[in-house]
mmCIF file of C-alpha atoms in Angstrom:
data_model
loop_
_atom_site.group_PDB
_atom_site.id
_atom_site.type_symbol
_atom_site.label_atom_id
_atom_site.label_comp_id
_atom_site.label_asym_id
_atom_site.label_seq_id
_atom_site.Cartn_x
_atom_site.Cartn_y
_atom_site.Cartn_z
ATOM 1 C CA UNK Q 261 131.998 -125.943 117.381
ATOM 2 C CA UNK Q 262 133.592 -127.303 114.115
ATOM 3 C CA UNK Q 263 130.294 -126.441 112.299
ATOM 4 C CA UNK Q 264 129.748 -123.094 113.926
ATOM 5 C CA UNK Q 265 133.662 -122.206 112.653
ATOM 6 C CA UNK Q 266 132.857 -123.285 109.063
ATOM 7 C CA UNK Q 267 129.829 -121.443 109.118
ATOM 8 C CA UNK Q 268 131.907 -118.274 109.980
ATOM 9 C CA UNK Q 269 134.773 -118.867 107.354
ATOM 10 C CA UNK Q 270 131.944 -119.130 104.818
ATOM 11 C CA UNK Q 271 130.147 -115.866 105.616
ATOM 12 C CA UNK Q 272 133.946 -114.222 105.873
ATOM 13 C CA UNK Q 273 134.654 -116.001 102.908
ATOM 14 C CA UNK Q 274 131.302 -114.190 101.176
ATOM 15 C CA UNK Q 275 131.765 -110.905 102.988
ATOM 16 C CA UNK Q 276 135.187 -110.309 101.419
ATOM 17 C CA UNK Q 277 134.262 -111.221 97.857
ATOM 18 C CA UNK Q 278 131.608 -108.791 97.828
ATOM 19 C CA UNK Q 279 133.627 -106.212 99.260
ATOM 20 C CA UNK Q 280 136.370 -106.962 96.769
ATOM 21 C CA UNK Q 281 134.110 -106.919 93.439
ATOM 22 C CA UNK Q 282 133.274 -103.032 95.139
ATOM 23 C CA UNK Q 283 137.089 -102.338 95.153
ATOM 24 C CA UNK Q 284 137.761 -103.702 91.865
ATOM 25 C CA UNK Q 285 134.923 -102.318 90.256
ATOM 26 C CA UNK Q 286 135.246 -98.700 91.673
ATOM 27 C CA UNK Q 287 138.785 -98.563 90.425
ATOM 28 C CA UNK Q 288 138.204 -99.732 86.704
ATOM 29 C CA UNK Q 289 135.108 -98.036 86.397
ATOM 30 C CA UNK Q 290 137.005 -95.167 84.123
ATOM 31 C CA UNK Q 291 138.452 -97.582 82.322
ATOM 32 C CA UNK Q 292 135.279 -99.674 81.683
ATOM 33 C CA UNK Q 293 133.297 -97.036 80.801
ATOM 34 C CA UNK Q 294 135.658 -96.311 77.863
ATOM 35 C CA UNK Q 295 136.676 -99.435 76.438
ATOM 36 C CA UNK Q 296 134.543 -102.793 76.913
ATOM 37 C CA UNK Q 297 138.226 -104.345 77.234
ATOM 38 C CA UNK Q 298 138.549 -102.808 80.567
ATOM 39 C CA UNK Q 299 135.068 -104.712 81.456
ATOM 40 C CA UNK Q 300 136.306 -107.462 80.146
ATOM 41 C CA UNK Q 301 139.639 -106.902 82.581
ATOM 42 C CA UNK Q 302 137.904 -105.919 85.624
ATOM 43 C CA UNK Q 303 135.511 -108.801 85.568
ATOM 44 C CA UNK Q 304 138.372 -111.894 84.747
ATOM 45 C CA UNK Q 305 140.280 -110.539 87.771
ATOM 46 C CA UNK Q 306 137.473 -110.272 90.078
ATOM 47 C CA UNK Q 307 136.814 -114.359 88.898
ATOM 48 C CA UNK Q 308 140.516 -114.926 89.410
ATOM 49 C CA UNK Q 309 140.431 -113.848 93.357
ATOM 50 C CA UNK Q 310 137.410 -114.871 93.861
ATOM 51 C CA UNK Q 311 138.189 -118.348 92.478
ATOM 52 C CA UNK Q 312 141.779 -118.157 94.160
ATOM 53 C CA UNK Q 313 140.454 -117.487 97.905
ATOM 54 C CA UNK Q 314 137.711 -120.326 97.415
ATOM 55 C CA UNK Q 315 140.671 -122.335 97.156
ATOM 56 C CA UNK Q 316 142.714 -121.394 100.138
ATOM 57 C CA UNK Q 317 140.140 -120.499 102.103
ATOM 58 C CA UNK Q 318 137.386 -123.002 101.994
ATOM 59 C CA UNK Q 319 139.212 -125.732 99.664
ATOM 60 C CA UNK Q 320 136.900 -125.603 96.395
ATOM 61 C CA UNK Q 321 139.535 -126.248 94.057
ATOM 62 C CA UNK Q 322 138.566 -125.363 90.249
ATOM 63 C CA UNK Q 323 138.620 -127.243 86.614
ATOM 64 C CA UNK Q 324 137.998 -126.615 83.472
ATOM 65 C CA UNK Q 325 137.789 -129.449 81.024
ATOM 66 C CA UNK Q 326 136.879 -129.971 77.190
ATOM 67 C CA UNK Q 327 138.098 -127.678 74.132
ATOM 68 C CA UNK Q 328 137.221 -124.083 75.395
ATOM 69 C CA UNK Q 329 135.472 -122.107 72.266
ATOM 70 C CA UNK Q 330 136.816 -119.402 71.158
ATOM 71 C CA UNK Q 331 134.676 -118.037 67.918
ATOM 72 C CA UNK Q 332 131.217 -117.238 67.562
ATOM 73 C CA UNK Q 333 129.221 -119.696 69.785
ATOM 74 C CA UNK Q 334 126.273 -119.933 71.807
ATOM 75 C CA UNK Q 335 127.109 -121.735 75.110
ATOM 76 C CA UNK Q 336 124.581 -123.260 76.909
ATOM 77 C CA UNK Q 337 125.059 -124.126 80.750
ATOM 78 C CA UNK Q 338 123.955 -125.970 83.489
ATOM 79 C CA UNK Q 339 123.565 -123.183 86.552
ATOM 80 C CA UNK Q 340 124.353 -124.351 89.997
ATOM 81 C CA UNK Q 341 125.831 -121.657 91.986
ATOM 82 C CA UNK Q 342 127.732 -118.084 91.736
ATOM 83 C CA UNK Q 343 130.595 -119.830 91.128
ATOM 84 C CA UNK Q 344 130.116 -121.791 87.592
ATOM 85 C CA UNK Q 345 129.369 -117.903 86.130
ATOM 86 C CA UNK Q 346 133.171 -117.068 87.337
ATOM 87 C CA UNK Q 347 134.409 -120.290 85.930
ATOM 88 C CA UNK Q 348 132.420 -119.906 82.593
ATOM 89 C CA UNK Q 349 133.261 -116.088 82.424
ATOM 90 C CA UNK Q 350 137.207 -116.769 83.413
ATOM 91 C CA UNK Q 351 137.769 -119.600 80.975
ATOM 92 C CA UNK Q 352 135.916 -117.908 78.200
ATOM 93 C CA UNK Q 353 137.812 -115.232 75.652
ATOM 94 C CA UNK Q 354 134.780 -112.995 75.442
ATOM 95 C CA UNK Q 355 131.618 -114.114 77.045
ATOM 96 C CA UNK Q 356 128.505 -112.484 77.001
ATOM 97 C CA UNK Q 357 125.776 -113.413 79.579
ATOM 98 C CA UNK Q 358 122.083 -113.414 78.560
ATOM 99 C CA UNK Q 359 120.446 -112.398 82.048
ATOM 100 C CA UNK Q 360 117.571 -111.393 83.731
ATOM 101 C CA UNK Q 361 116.474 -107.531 83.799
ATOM 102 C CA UNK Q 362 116.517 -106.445 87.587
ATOM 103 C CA UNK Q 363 120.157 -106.921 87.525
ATOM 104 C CA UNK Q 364 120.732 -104.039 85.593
ATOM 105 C CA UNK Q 365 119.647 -102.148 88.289
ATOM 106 C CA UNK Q 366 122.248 -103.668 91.185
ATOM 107 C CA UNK Q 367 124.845 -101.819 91.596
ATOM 108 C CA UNK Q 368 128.383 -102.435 90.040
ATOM 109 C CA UNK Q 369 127.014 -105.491 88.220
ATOM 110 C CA UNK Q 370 124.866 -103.652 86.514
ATOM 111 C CA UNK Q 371 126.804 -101.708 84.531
ATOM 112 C CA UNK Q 372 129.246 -104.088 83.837
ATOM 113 C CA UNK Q 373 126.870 -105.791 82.545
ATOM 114 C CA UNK Q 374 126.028 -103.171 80.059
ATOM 115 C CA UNK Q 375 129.966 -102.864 78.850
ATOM 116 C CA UNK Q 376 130.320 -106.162 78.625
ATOM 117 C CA UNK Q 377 127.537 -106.400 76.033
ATOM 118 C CA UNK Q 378 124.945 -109.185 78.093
ATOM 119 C CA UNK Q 379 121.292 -109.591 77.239
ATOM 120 C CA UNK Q 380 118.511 -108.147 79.626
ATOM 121 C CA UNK Q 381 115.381 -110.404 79.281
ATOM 122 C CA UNK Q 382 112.089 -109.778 81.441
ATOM 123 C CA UNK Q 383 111.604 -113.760 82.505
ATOM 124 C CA UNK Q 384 108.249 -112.789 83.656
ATOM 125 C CA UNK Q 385 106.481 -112.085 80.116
ATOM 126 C CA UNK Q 386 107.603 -115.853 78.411
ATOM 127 C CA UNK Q 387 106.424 -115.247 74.684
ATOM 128 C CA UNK Q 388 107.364 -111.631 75.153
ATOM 129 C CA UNK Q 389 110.292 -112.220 76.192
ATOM 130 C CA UNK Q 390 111.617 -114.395 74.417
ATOM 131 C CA UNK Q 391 110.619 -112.537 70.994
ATOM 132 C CA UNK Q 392 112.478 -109.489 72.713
ATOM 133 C CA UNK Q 393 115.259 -111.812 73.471
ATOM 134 C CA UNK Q 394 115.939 -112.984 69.715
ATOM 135 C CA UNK Q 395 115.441 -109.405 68.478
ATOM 136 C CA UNK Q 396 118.604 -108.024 71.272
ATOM 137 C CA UNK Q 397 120.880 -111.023 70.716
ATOM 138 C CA UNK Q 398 120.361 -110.129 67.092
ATOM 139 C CA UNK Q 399 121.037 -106.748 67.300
ATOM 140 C CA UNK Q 400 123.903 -106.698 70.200
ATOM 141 C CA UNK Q 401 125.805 -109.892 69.013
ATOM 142 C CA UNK Q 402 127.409 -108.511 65.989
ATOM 143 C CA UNK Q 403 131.313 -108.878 67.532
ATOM 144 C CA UNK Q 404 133.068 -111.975 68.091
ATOM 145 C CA UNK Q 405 132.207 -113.379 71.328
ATOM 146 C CA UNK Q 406 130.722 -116.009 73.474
ATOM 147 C CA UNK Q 407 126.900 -115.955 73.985
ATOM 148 C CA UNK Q 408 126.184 -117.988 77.530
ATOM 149 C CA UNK Q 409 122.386 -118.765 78.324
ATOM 150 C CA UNK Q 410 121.244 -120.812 80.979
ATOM 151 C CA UNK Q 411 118.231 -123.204 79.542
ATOM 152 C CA UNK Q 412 116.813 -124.149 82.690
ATOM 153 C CA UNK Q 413 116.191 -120.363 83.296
ATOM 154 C CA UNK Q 414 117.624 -120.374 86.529
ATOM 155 C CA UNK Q 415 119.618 -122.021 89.381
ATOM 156 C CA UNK Q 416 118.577 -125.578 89.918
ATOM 157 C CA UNK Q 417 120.478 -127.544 93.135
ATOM 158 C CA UNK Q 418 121.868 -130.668 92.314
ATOM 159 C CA UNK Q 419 119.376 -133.291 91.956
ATOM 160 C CA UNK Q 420 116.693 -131.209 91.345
ATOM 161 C CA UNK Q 421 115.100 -131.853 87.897
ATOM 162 C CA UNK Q 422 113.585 -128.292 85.864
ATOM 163 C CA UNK Q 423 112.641 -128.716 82.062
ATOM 164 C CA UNK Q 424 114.990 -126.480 79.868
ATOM 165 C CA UNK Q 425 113.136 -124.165 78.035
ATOM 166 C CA UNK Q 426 112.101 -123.330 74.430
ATOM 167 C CA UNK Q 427 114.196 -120.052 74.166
ATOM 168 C CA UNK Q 428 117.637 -121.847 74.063
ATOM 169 C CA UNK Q 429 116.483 -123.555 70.622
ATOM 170 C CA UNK Q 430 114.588 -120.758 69.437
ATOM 171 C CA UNK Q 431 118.247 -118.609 69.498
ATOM 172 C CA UNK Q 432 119.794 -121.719 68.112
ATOM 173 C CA UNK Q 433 117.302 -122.003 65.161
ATOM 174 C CA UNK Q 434 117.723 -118.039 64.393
ATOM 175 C CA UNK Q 435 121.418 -117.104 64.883
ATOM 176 C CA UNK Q 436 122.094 -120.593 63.427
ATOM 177 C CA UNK Q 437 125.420 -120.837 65.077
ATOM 178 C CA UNK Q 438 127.229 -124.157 66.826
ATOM 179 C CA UNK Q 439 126.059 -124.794 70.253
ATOM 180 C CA UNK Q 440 128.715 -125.688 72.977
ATOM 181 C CA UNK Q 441 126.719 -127.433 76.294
ATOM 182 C CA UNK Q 442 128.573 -127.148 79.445
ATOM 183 C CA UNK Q 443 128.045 -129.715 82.240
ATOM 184 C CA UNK Q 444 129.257 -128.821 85.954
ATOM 185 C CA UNK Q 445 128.875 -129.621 89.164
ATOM 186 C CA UNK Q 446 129.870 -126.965 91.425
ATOM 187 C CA UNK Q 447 126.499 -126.694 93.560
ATOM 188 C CA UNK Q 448 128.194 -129.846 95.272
ATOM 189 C CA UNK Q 449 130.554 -127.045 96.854
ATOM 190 C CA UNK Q 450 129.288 -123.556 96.450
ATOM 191 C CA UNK Q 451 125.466 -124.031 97.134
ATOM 192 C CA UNK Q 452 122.499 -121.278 96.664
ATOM 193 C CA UNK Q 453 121.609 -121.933 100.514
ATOM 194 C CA UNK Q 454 123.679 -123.382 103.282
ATOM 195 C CA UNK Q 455 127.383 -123.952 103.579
ATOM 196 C CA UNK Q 456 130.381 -124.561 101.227
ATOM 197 C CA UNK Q 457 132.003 -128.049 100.866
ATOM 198 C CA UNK Q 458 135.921 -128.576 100.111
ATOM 199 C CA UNK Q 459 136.831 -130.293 96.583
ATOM 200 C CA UNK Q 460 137.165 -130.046 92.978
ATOM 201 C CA UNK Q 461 134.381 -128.260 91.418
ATOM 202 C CA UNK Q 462 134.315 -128.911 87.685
ATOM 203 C CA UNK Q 463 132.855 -127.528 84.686
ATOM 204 C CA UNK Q 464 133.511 -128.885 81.303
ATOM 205 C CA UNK Q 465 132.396 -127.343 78.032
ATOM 206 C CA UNK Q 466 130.883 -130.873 76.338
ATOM 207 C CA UNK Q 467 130.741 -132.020 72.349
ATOM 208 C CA UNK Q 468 129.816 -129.300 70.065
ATOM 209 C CA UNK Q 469 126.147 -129.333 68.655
ATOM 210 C CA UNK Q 470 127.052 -127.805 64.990
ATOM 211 C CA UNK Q 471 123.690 -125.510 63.479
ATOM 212 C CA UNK Q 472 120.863 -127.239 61.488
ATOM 213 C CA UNK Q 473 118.943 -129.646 64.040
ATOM 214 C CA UNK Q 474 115.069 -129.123 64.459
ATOM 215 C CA UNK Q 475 114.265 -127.212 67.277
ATOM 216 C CA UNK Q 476 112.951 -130.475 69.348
ATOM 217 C CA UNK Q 477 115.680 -132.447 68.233
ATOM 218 C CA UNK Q 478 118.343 -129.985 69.577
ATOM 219 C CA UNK Q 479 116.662 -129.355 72.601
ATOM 220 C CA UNK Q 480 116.293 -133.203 73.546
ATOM 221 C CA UNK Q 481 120.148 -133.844 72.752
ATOM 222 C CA UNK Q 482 121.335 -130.546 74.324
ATOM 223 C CA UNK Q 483 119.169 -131.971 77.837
ATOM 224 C CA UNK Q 484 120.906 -135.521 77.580
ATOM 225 C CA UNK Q 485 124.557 -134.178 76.901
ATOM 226 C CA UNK Q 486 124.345 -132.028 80.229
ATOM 227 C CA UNK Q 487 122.619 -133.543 82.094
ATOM 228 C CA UNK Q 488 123.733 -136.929 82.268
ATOM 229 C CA UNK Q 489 127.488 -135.201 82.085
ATOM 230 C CA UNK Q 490 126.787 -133.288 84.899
ATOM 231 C CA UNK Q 491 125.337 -135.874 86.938
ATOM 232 C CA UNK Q 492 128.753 -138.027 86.160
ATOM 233 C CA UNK Q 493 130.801 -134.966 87.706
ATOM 234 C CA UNK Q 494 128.714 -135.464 90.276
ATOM 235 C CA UNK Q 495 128.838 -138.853 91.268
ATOM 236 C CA UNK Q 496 132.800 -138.497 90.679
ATOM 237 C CA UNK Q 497 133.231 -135.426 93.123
ATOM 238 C CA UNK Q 498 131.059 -137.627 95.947
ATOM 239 C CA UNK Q 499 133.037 -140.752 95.269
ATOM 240 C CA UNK Q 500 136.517 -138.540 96.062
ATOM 241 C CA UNK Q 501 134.477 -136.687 98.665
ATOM 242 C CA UNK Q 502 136.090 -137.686 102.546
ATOM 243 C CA UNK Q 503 134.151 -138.663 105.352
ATOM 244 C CA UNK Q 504 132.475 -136.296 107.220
ATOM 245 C CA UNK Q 505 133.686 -135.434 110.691
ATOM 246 C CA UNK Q 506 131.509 -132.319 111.187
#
């Protein structure tokens, strides 16, 4: 019975935060469509309730540790769940996501997407893509902001290993700005298939990795900084993790 309740908070839980980002994204879409700041605004309170009910209502409480950028960075993350882009987008001043192309086409997201400046890349083409990738980071990043990219390419559960890919470096090596990694380990909690679990789900932007490595070089100390960060968050959040009575 205990497990059969859980199970229904959870899909509650998901039913009203998807009916919420249509309310708040029906109501600022004059806004957004006239000022990327109203984006910007829509989006960071549609993290904050979404973040705020995951609290009360299933117990995933929220941190964000390290020195937050605020300039002209790219930030590369490790991708867990739904919940580590809220995180990432709330704590950032101005991030810009570099995702895939079909979600252009879903509705709502998509065209906040589009105001809020993120990269559509076709994942399916790999040298293609990534050459179009450079060329629209290029073009669109000209305004202070945040540029997030997932290297892995993807969600990857916890404990899973997946190789983090070349394009990460490549953007590195051509916009030649300072690299910030970000470790989490919300997948614990807030997983791509099953149920939630209650406690603290962490991300934490890691030691800057300033412009002028080799492409290899980079890409081998951006892999050990996450990684082996995130795997700490996650043998921290099991260690305070109770005993299961379900």
């Amino acid at each position: 019975m205990r497990r059969l309740l859980k199970w229904l908070l959870w899909r509650f839980f998901l039913a009203q935060i998807y009916l919420v980002m249509a309310l708040i994204g029906l109501f600022m879409v004059p806004y957004a469509l006239v000022s990327r700041r109203g984006a910007i605004i829509a989006c960071k309170a549609y993290c904050r309730w979404v973040l705020w009910t995951a609290h009360w209502m299933l117990g995933i409480k929220n941190e964000v540790r390290g020195e937050i950028p605020a300039g002209k960075v790219i930030v590369a993350a490790k991708h867990q769940s739904f919940m580590d882009i809220l995180m990432i987008f709330g704590a950032l001043p101005s991030a810009k996501f570099i995702m895939k192309r079909e979600l252009l086409w879903t509705p709502i997201i998509g065209l906040y997407a589009k105001r809020l400046g993120c990269i559509p890349v076709n994942r399916g083409k790999k040298g293609a893509a990534i050459s179009s990738m450079v060329r629209a980071v290029t073009h669109e990043f000209k305004e202070a902001g945040q540029l997030v990219i997932y290297p892995q390419g993807t969600r990857v559960a916890p404990g899973i290993r997946k190789s983090y890919k070349v394009g990460t470096a490549i953007l590195y090596e051509e916009l030649a700005y300072t690299c910030v990694p970000v470790a989490t380990n919300v997948g614990l909690f807030w997983p791509k298939r099953g149920t939630f679990s209650s406690g603290r789900a962490v991300i934490e932007f890691l030691k800057p990795i300033p412009p002028g490595s080799r492409r290899d070089e980079f890409l081998s100390e951006l892999e050990e900084l996450i990684e082996s960060r995130s795997n700490c968050l996650m043998s921290e959040a099991i260690s305070e993790r109770p005993a299961r009575s379900d």
